[in-house]
XYZ file of C-alpha atoms in Angstrom:
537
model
C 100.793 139.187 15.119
C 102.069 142.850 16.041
C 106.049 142.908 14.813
C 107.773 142.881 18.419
C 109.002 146.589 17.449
C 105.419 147.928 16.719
C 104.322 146.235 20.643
C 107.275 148.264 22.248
C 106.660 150.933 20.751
C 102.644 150.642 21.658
C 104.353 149.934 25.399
C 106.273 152.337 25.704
C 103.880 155.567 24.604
C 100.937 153.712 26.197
C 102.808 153.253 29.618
C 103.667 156.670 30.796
C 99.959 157.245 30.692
C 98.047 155.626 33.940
C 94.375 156.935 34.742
C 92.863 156.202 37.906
C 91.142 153.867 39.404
C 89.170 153.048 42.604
C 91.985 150.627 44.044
C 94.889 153.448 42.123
C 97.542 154.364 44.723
C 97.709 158.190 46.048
C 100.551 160.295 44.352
C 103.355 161.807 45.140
C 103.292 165.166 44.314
C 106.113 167.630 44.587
C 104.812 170.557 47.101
C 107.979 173.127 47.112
C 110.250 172.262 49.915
C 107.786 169.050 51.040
C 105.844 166.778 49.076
C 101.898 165.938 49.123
C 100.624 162.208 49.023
C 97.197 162.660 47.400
C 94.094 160.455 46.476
C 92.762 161.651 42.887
C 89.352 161.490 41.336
C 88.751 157.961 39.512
C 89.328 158.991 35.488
C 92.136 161.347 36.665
C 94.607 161.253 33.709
C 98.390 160.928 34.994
C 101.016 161.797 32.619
C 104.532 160.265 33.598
C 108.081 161.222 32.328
C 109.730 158.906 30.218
C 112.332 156.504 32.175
C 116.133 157.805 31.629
C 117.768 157.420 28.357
C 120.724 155.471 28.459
C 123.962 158.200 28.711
C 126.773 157.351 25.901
C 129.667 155.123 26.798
C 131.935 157.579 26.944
C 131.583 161.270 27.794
C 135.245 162.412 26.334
C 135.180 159.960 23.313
C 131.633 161.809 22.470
C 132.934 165.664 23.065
C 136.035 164.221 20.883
C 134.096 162.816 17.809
C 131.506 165.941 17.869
C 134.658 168.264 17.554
C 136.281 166.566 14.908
C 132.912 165.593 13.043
C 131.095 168.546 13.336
C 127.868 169.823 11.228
C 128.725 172.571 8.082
C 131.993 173.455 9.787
C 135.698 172.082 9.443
C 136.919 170.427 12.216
C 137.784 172.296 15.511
C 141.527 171.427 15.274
C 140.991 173.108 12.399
C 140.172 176.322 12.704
C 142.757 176.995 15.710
C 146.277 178.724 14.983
C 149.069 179.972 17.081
C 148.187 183.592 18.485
C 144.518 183.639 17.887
C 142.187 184.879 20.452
C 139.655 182.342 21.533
C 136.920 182.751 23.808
C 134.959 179.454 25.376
C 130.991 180.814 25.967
C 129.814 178.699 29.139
C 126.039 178.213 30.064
C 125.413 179.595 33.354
C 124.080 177.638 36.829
C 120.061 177.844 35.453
C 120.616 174.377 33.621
C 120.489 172.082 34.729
C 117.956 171.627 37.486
C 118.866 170.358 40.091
C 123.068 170.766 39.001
C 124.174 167.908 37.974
C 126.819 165.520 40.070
C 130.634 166.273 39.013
C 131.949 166.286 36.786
C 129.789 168.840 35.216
C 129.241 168.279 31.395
C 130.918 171.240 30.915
C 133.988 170.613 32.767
C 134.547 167.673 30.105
C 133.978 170.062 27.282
C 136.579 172.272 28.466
C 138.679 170.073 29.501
C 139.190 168.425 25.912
C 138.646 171.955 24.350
C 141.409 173.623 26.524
C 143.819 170.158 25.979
C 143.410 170.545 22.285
C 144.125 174.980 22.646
C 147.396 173.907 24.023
C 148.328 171.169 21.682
C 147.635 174.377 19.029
C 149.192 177.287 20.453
C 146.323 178.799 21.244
C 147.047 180.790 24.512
C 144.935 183.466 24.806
C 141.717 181.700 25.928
C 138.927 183.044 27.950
C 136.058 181.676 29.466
C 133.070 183.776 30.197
C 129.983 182.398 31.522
C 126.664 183.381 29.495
C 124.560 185.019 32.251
C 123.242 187.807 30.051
C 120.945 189.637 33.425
C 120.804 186.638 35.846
C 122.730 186.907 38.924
C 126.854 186.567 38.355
C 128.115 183.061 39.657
C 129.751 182.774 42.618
C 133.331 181.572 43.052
C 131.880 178.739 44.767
C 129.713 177.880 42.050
C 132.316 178.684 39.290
C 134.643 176.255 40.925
C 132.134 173.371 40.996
C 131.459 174.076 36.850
C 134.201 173.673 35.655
C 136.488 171.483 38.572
C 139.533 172.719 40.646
C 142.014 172.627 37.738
C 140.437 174.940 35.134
C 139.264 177.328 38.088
C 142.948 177.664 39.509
C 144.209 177.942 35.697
C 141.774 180.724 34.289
C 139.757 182.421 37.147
C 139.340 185.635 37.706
C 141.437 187.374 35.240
C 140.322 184.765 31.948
C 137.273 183.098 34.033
C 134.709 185.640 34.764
C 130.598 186.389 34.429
C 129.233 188.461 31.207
C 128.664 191.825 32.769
C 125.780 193.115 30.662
C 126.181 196.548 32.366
C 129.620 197.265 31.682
C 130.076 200.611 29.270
C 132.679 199.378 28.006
C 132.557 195.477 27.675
C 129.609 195.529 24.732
C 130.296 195.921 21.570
C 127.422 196.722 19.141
C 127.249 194.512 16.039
C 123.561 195.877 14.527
C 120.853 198.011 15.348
C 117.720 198.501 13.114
C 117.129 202.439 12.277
C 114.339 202.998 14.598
C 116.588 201.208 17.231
C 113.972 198.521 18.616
C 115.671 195.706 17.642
C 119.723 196.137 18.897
C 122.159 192.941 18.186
C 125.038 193.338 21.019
C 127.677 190.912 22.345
C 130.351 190.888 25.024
C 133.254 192.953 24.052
C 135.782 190.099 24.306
C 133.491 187.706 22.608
C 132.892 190.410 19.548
C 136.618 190.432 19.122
C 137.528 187.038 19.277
C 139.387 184.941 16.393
C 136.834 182.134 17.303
C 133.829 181.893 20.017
C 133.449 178.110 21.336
C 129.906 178.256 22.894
C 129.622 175.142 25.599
C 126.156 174.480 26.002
C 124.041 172.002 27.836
C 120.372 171.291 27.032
C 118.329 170.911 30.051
C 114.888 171.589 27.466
C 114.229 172.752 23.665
C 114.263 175.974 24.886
C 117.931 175.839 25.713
C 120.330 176.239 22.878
C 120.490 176.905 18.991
C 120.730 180.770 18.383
C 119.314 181.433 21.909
C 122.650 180.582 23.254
C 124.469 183.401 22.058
C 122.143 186.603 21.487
C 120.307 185.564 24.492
C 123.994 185.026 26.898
C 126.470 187.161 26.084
C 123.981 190.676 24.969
C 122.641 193.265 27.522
C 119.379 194.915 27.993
C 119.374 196.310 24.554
C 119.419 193.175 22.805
C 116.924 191.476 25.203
C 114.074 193.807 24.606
C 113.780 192.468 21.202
C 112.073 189.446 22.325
C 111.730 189.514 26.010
C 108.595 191.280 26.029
C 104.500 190.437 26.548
C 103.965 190.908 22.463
C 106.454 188.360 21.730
C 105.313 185.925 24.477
C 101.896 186.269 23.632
C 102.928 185.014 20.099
C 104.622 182.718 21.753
C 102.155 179.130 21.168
C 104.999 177.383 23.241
C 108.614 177.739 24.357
C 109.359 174.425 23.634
C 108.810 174.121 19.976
C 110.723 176.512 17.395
C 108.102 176.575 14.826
C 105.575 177.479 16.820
C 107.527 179.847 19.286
C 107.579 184.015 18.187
C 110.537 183.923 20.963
C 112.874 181.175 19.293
C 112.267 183.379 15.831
C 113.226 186.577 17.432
C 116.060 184.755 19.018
C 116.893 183.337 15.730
C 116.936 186.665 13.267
C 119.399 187.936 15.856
C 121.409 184.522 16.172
C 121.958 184.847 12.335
C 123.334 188.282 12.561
C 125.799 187.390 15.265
C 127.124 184.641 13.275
C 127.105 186.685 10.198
C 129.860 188.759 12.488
C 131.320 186.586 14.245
C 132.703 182.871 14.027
C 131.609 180.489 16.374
C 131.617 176.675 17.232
C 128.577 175.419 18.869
C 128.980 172.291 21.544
C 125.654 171.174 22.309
C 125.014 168.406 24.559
C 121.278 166.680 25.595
C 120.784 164.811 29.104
C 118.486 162.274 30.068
C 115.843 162.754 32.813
C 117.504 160.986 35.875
C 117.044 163.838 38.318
C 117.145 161.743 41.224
C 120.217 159.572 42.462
C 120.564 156.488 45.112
C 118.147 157.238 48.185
C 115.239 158.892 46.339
C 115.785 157.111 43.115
C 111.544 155.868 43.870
C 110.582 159.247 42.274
C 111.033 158.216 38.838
C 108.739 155.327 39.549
C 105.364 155.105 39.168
C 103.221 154.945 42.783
C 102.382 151.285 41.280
C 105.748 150.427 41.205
C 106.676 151.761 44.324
C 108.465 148.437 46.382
C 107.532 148.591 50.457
C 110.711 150.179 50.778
C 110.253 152.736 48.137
C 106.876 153.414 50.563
C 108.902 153.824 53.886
C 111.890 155.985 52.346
C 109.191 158.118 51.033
C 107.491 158.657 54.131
C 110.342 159.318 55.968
C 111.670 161.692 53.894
C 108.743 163.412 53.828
C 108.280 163.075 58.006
C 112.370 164.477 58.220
C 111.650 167.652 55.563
C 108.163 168.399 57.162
C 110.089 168.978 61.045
C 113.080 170.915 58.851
C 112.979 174.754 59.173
C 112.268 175.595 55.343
C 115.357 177.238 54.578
C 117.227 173.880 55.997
C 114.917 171.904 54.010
C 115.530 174.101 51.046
C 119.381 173.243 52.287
C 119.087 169.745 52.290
C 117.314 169.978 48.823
C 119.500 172.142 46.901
C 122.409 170.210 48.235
C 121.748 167.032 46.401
C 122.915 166.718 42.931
C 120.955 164.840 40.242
C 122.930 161.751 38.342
C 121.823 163.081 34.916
C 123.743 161.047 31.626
C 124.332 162.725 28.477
C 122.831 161.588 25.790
C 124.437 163.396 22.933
C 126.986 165.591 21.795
C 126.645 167.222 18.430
C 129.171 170.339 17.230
C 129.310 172.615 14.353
C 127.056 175.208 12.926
C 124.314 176.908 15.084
C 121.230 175.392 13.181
C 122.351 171.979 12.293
C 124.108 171.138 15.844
C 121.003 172.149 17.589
C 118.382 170.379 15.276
C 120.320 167.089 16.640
C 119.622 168.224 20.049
C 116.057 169.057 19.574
C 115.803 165.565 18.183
C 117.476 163.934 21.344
C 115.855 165.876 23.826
C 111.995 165.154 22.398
C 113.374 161.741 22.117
C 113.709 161.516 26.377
C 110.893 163.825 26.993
C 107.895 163.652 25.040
C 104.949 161.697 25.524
C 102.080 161.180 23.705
C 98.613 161.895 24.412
C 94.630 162.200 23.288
C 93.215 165.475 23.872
C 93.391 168.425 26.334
C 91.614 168.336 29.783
C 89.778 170.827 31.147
C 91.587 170.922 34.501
C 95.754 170.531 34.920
C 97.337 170.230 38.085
C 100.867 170.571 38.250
C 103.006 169.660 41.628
C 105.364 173.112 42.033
C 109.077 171.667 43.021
C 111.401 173.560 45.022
C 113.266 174.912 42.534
C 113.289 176.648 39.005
C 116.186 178.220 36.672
C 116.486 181.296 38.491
C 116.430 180.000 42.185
C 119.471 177.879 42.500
C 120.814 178.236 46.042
C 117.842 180.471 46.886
C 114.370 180.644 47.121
C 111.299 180.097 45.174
C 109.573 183.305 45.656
C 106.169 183.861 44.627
C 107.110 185.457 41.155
C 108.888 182.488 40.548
C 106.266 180.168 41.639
C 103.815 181.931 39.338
C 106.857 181.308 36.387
C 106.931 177.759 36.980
C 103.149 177.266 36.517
C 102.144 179.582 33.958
C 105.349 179.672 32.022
C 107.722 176.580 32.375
C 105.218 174.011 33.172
C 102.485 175.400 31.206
C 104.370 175.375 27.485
C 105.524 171.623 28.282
C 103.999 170.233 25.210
C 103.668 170.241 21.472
C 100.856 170.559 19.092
C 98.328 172.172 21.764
C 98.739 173.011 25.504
C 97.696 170.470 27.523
C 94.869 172.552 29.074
C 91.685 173.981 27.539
C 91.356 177.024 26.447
C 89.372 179.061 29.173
C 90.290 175.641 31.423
C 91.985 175.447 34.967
C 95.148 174.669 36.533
C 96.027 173.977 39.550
C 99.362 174.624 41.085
C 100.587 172.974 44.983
C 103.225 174.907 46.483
C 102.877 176.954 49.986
C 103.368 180.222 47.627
C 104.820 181.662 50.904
C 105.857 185.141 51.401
C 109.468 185.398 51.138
C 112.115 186.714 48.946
C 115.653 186.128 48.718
C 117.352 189.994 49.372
C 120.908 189.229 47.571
C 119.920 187.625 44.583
C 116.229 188.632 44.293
C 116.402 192.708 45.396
C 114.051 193.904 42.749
C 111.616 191.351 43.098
C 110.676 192.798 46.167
C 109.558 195.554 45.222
C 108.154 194.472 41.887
C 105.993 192.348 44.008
C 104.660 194.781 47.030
C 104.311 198.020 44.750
C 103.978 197.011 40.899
C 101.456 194.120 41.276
C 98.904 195.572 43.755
C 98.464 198.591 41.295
C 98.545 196.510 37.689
C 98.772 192.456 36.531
C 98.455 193.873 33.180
C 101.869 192.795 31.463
C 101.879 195.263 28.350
C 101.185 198.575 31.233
C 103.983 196.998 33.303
C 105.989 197.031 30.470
C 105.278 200.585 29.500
C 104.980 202.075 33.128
C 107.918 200.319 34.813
C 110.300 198.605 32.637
C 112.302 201.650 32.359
C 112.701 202.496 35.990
C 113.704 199.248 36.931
C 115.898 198.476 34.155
C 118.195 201.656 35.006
C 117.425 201.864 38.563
C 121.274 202.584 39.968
C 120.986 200.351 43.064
C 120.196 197.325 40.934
C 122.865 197.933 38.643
C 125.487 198.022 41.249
C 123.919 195.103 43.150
C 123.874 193.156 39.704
C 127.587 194.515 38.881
C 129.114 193.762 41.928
C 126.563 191.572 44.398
C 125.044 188.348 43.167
C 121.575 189.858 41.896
C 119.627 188.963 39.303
C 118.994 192.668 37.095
C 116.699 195.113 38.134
C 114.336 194.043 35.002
C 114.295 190.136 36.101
C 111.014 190.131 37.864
C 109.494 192.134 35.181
C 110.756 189.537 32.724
C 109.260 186.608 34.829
C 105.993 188.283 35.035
C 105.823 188.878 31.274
C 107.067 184.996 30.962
C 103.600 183.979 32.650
C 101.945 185.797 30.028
C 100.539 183.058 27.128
C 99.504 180.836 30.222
C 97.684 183.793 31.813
C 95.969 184.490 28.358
C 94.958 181.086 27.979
C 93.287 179.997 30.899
C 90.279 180.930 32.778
C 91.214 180.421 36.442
C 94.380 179.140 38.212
C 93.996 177.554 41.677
C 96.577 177.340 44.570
C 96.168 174.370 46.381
C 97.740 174.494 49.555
C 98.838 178.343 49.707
C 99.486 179.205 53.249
C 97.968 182.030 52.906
C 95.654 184.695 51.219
C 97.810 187.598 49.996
C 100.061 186.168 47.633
C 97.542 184.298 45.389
C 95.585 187.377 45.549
C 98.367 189.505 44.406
C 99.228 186.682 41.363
C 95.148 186.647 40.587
C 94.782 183.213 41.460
C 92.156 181.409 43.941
C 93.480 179.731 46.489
C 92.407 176.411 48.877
C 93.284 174.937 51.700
C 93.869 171.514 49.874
C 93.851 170.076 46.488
C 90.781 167.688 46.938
C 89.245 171.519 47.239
C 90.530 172.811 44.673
C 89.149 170.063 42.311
C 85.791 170.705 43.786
C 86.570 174.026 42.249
C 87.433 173.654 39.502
C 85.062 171.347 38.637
C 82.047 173.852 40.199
C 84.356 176.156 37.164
C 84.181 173.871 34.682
C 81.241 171.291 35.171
C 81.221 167.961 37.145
C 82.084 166.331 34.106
C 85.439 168.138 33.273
C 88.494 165.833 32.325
C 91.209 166.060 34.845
C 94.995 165.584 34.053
C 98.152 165.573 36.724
C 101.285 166.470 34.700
C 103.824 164.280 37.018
C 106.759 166.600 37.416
C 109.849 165.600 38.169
C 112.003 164.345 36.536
C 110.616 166.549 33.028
C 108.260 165.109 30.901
C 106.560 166.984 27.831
C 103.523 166.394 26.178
C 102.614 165.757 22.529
C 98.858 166.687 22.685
C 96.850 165.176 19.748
């Protein structure tokens, strides 16, 4: 017989895995602000998230340990003295999605970090929150981060947003001699005794050197990497070795800590998006109890007679029960090499072969639509960029294959924190979708366009760049695959602005594809949410 360890672990890879059958049930499939119940063709391959890690015992006791046992540094009691300056680097409101119930993660990090400041007489602390060009944070939003006590304590003279655009607040550490590649840091975090960066992993793609030269720099420093070469290079996001953007990130990670000192917190959470009352979508359909059936169908009934930006409301406005999993401290490369491990731990899954059509079920919200919408720019980021590098080894699609994407795709843009979007999307993509003559062409413009300066200084606006970033983050999945269908866009425009095809349903859209690919073509539904990655053998 099998050792029982060897049969788990058979069970547990084999089981996230289901493909259809005549009597399978229909899915539930995540359709922006609504949700689609859908029938799939018999062989249809469904890939399910792993169920939630169990969180550690003890959030505090696992900041405390990480702190005093961290990797290739000394201990952070350590390094603190009377009269330094210190400087606590927060991860913005992008990760994780949805936010997480309070107390946020980070709340506890600071909360022990800022005890253990005081015990040292360490008084001049700041904390700055690491949203390189997204939108600045609201107070609101600030308060919720970091809880009522640390807001009233710090904000807004020591508790503010990076501003990338300041003249004066960026302090230049390197620049190559040809000036491409510029490494360039928050004034107050360049002159700092000691940087604490407080960091929480929502993917792979969060953390490690990324953290700093991606959160604290300015347009300068971004253009190193943030750019169609580099994503193009890019054989996914998700793993380092094979990712041209974590090595850009990382030759300019090294040079920041070759300046400066700083003492990584990294945490990992588990998948548990969903809390009491829709708890059923982490279950499998099979699994789904009578009641899981009738809470599902009314919540779907309730959102479908919402007004969308209520049901967007009602979305946004519940928090997801995540656990953390780990803590790790220390060193940048060390601390996040324990993450990495962690977070493939919770979210890969195992599978044979790519398909030749991928569907994947568009939620209402990605890491730059918090509190907002999820305009068609974003839409097309989700699909071609997120969801598309959510694997190892190989993509999960074909090479010259199809995916499908449900969402409405509708016409509508947020004007506070989106502005630039706009226009990106009614004048830049109706004369080019070619990312490297965007780049060339408009970067420029939009990047020093005045108005979206000031709206990004002093509004809550993502950077006048932003939607030419997101287009240019769509760019390996664009390369990749021969056609993407939008099942269920309510209407014609937008998908024909994005390049895409569009259908009425996604029974239609497999016809499609498969006319596209052959009647024979493999079929596979990435189940998203809660996240799931795929190791594709």
């Amino acid at each position: 017989m099998r050792p029982l360890k060897t049969l788990q672990k058979l069970y547990d890879e084999e089981s996230q895995v289901v493909i259809t059958e005549k009597g399978s049930p229909p899915r539930a499939l995540f359709y922006g602000e609504n949700f689609l119940l859908e029938d799939l063709p018999v062989g249809t391959r469904v890939i399910f998230p792993r169920p939630p890690l169990a969180g550690v015992p003890n959030v505090k006791a696992a900041i405390r340990w990480a702190i005093n046992h961290p990797e290739d540094m000394e201990p952070l009691h350590a390094l603190l003295r009377p009269g330094m300056r210190l400087t606590c680097v927060i991860d913005d409101i992008s990760v994780p999605l949805p936010p997480m119930a309070t107390p946020d993660v980070r709340q506890s990090i600071l909360e022990v970090v800022l005890e253990l400041c005081a015990d040292s007489g360490v008084d001049d602390v700041h904390l700055v929150i690491a949203n390189a060009l997204h939108r600045r944070m609201t107070e609101g939003e600030m308060r919720r981060m970091v809880g009522q006590k640390i807001h009233d304590a710090f904000y807004p003279d020591r508790y503010y947003n990076h501003d990338a655009e300041d003249p004066d607040g960026m302090v230049e550490l390197e620049r190559t001699p040809c000036g491409t590649h510029v490494v360039a840091v928050n004034r107050r975090v360049a002159e700092s005794d000691l940087i604490v960066y407080v960091n929480v992993n929502f993917v792979p793609m969060n953390g490690g050197h990324k953290s700093m030269g991606t959160g604290v720099t300015n347009y300068a420093g971004l253009r190193a990497h943030h750019n169609p070469k580099t994503i193009r290079s890019s054989e996914s996001y998700m793993e380092p070795s094979r990712s041209e953007l974590y090595r850009r990130n990382e030759r300019i990670g090294k040079a920041i800590d070759k300046h400066l000192k700083v003492f990584h917190i990294e945490t990992s959470l588990n998948n548990r998006m969903f809390g009491p009352g829709v708890d059923f979508l982490h279950k499998k359909e099979e699994d789904y109890t009578e009641g899981d059936r009738l809470k599902f169908q009314a919540m779907r009934y309730a959102l479908s007679k919402l007004p969308r930006a209520a049901a967007r409301k009602v979305l946004n406005s519940i928090p997801a029960p995540y656990d953390v999993t780990g803590v790790f401290a220390g060193a940048t490369e060390p601390t996040h090499a324990k993450t990495l491990e962690k977070s493939w731990q919770q979210y890969v899954v195992p599978v044979q072969g790519q398909s030749d059509i991928v569907i994947f079920p568009i939620p209402f919200i990605s890491p730059y639509s918090v509190n907002s919408i999820l305009n068609p720019l974003l839409v097309q980021v989700m699909g071609l960029g997120y969801f598309f590098n959510l694997n190892r080894g190989v993509p999960l699609v074909k090479k010259g294959g199809v995916l499908i994407l449900t969402h409405p795709a509708f016409d509508e843009f947020d004007p506070v924190q989106h502005p630039s979007y706009i226009e990106f999307f009614n004048r830049v993509l109706p004369e080019t979708r070619d990312a490297v003559q965007i780049e060339q062409k408009y970067e420029r413009e939009f990047a020093e366009n005045p108005s979206y300066v000031h709206l990004y200084r002093k509004g809550n606006a993502y950077h006048g760049v932003h939607p030419l970033y997101m287009w240019y983050w769509g760019e390996n999945g664009r390369q990749h695959v021969g056609k993407v269908i939008l099942a269920g866009g309510e209407n014609n425009h937008v998908p024909a602005l994005l390049g895409w095809d569009r259908t009425d349903t996604l029974t239609e859209a497999i016809e499609e594809a498969r006319g596209f690919m052959g009647r024979s073509a493999s079929i596979s539904l990435l189940r998203i949410a809660p996240t799931v990655m795929v190791d594709v053998k």
